[in-house]
mmCIF file of C-alpha atoms in Angstrom:
data_model
loop_
_atom_site.group_PDB
_atom_site.id
_atom_site.type_symbol
_atom_site.label_atom_id
_atom_site.label_comp_id
_atom_site.label_asym_id
_atom_site.label_seq_id
_atom_site.Cartn_x
_atom_site.Cartn_y
_atom_site.Cartn_z
ATOM 1 C CA GLY A 1 -0.011 -0.014 -0.017
ATOM 2 C CA THR A 2 3.009 2.286 -0.069
ATOM 3 C CA PRO A 3 4.001 4.520 -3.044
ATOM 4 C CA VAL A 4 6.494 3.209 -5.591
ATOM 5 C CA GLU A 5 8.144 5.134 -8.327
ATOM 6 C CA LEU A 6 10.084 3.631 -11.268
ATOM 7 C CA GLY A 7 12.373 5.911 -13.145
ATOM 8 C CA CYS A 8 13.965 5.743 -16.684
ATOM 9 C CA GLU A 9 16.336 8.185 -18.228
ATOM 10 C CA ALA A 10 17.956 8.286 -21.728
ATOM 11 C CA GLU A 11 19.809 10.828 -23.831
ATOM 12 C CA GLY A 12 20.098 11.017 -27.538
ATOM 13 C CA ARG A 13 19.809 13.172 -30.662
ATOM 14 C CA PRO A 14 17.131 13.379 -31.571
ATOM 15 C CA PRO A 15 15.680 12.894 -28.057
ATOM 16 C CA PRO A 16 14.260 9.406 -27.727
ATOM 17 C CA LEU A 17 10.710 8.307 -27.297
ATOM 18 C CA LEU A 18 10.569 6.718 -23.818
ATOM 19 C CA SER A 19 8.151 4.079 -23.124
ATOM 20 C CA TRP A 20 7.203 1.864 -20.023
ATOM 21 C CA PHE A 21 5.894 -1.588 -20.711
ATOM 22 C CA ARG A 22 4.499 -4.462 -18.623
ATOM 23 C CA GLY A 23 4.829 -7.363 -20.888
ATOM 24 C CA VAL A 24 3.609 -6.139 -24.285
ATOM 25 C CA THR A 25 1.250 -3.547 -22.772
ATOM 26 C CA VAL A 26 2.336 0.048 -23.078
ATOM 27 C CA LEU A 27 1.856 1.751 -19.730
ATOM 28 C CA ARG A 28 3.187 5.176 -20.537
ATOM 29 C CA GLU A 29 4.914 6.718 -23.526
ATOM 30 C CA GLU A 30 6.316 10.181 -24.048
ATOM 31 C CA PRO A 31 8.902 11.861 -26.282
ATOM 32 C CA VAL A 32 10.991 13.445 -23.444
ATOM 33 C CA SER A 33 14.515 14.811 -23.139
ATOM 34 C CA THR A 34 14.893 14.053 -19.399
ATOM 35 C CA GLY A 35 13.252 11.095 -17.983
ATOM 36 C CA LEU A 36 9.944 9.210 -17.646
ATOM 37 C CA ARG A 37 8.478 8.053 -14.312
ATOM 38 C CA LEU A 38 6.015 5.302 -13.702
ATOM 39 C CA VAL A 39 4.268 5.944 -10.350
ATOM 40 C CA PHE A 40 2.122 3.761 -8.249
ATOM 41 C CA PRO A 41 0.496 5.815 -5.461
ATOM 42 C CA ARG A 42 -0.420 2.631 -3.604
ATOM 43 C CA VAL A 43 1.471 -0.527 -4.796
ATOM 44 C CA GLU A 44 -0.647 -3.726 -4.600
ATOM 45 C CA PRO A 45 0.128 -7.299 -5.137
ATOM 46 C CA ASP A 46 -1.349 -7.187 -8.676
ATOM 47 C CA HIS A 47 1.391 -4.688 -9.575
ATOM 48 C CA ALA A 48 4.123 -7.385 -9.174
ATOM 49 C CA GLY A 49 5.794 -8.335 -12.457
ATOM 50 C CA THR A 50 8.411 -7.453 -15.075
ATOM 51 C CA TYR A 51 8.514 -3.800 -16.283
ATOM 52 C CA SER A 52 10.591 -2.543 -19.233
ATOM 53 C CA CYS A 53 11.720 0.898 -20.155
ATOM 54 C CA VAL A 54 12.434 1.424 -23.830
ATOM 55 C CA ALA A 55 14.273 4.388 -25.339
ATOM 56 C CA GLU A 56 13.990 4.689 -29.160
ATOM 57 C CA ASN A 57 14.863 7.224 -31.766
ATOM 58 C CA ARG A 58 15.876 6.850 -35.578
ATOM 59 C CA HIS A 59 19.319 5.639 -34.628
ATOM 60 C CA GLY A 60 18.249 2.726 -32.521
ATOM 61 C CA ARG A 61 16.517 1.167 -29.541
ATOM 62 C CA HIS A 62 17.726 0.381 -26.055
ATOM 63 C CA ASN A 63 15.758 -1.265 -23.152
ATOM 64 C CA ARG A 64 16.148 -2.224 -19.518
ATOM 65 C CA SER A 65 13.814 -4.483 -17.619
ATOM 66 C CA LEU A 66 13.188 -4.874 -13.760
ATOM 67 C CA GLN A 67 11.274 -7.265 -11.634
ATOM 68 C CA LEU A 68 8.857 -5.687 -9.155
ATOM 69 C CA HIS A 69 8.143 -7.868 -6.114
ATOM 70 C CA VAL A 70 5.346 -6.915 -3.732
ATOM 71 C CA ALA A 71 5.302 -8.373 -0.147
#
């Protein structure tokens, strides 16, 4: 029931499109030059799972994943 914030930052020229995914579902997507946050005001057991942040521009794509465990 506590808040959780997942952060993702990327740099590039042109600035990349940042996206948060859970599986194949896009949770949030924005063309930003700083970072993109995914906020859970009250994390619940249903929020547990694998989350991926993807940064993409015309030069390529890079991603990182994390596993969120909720006790």
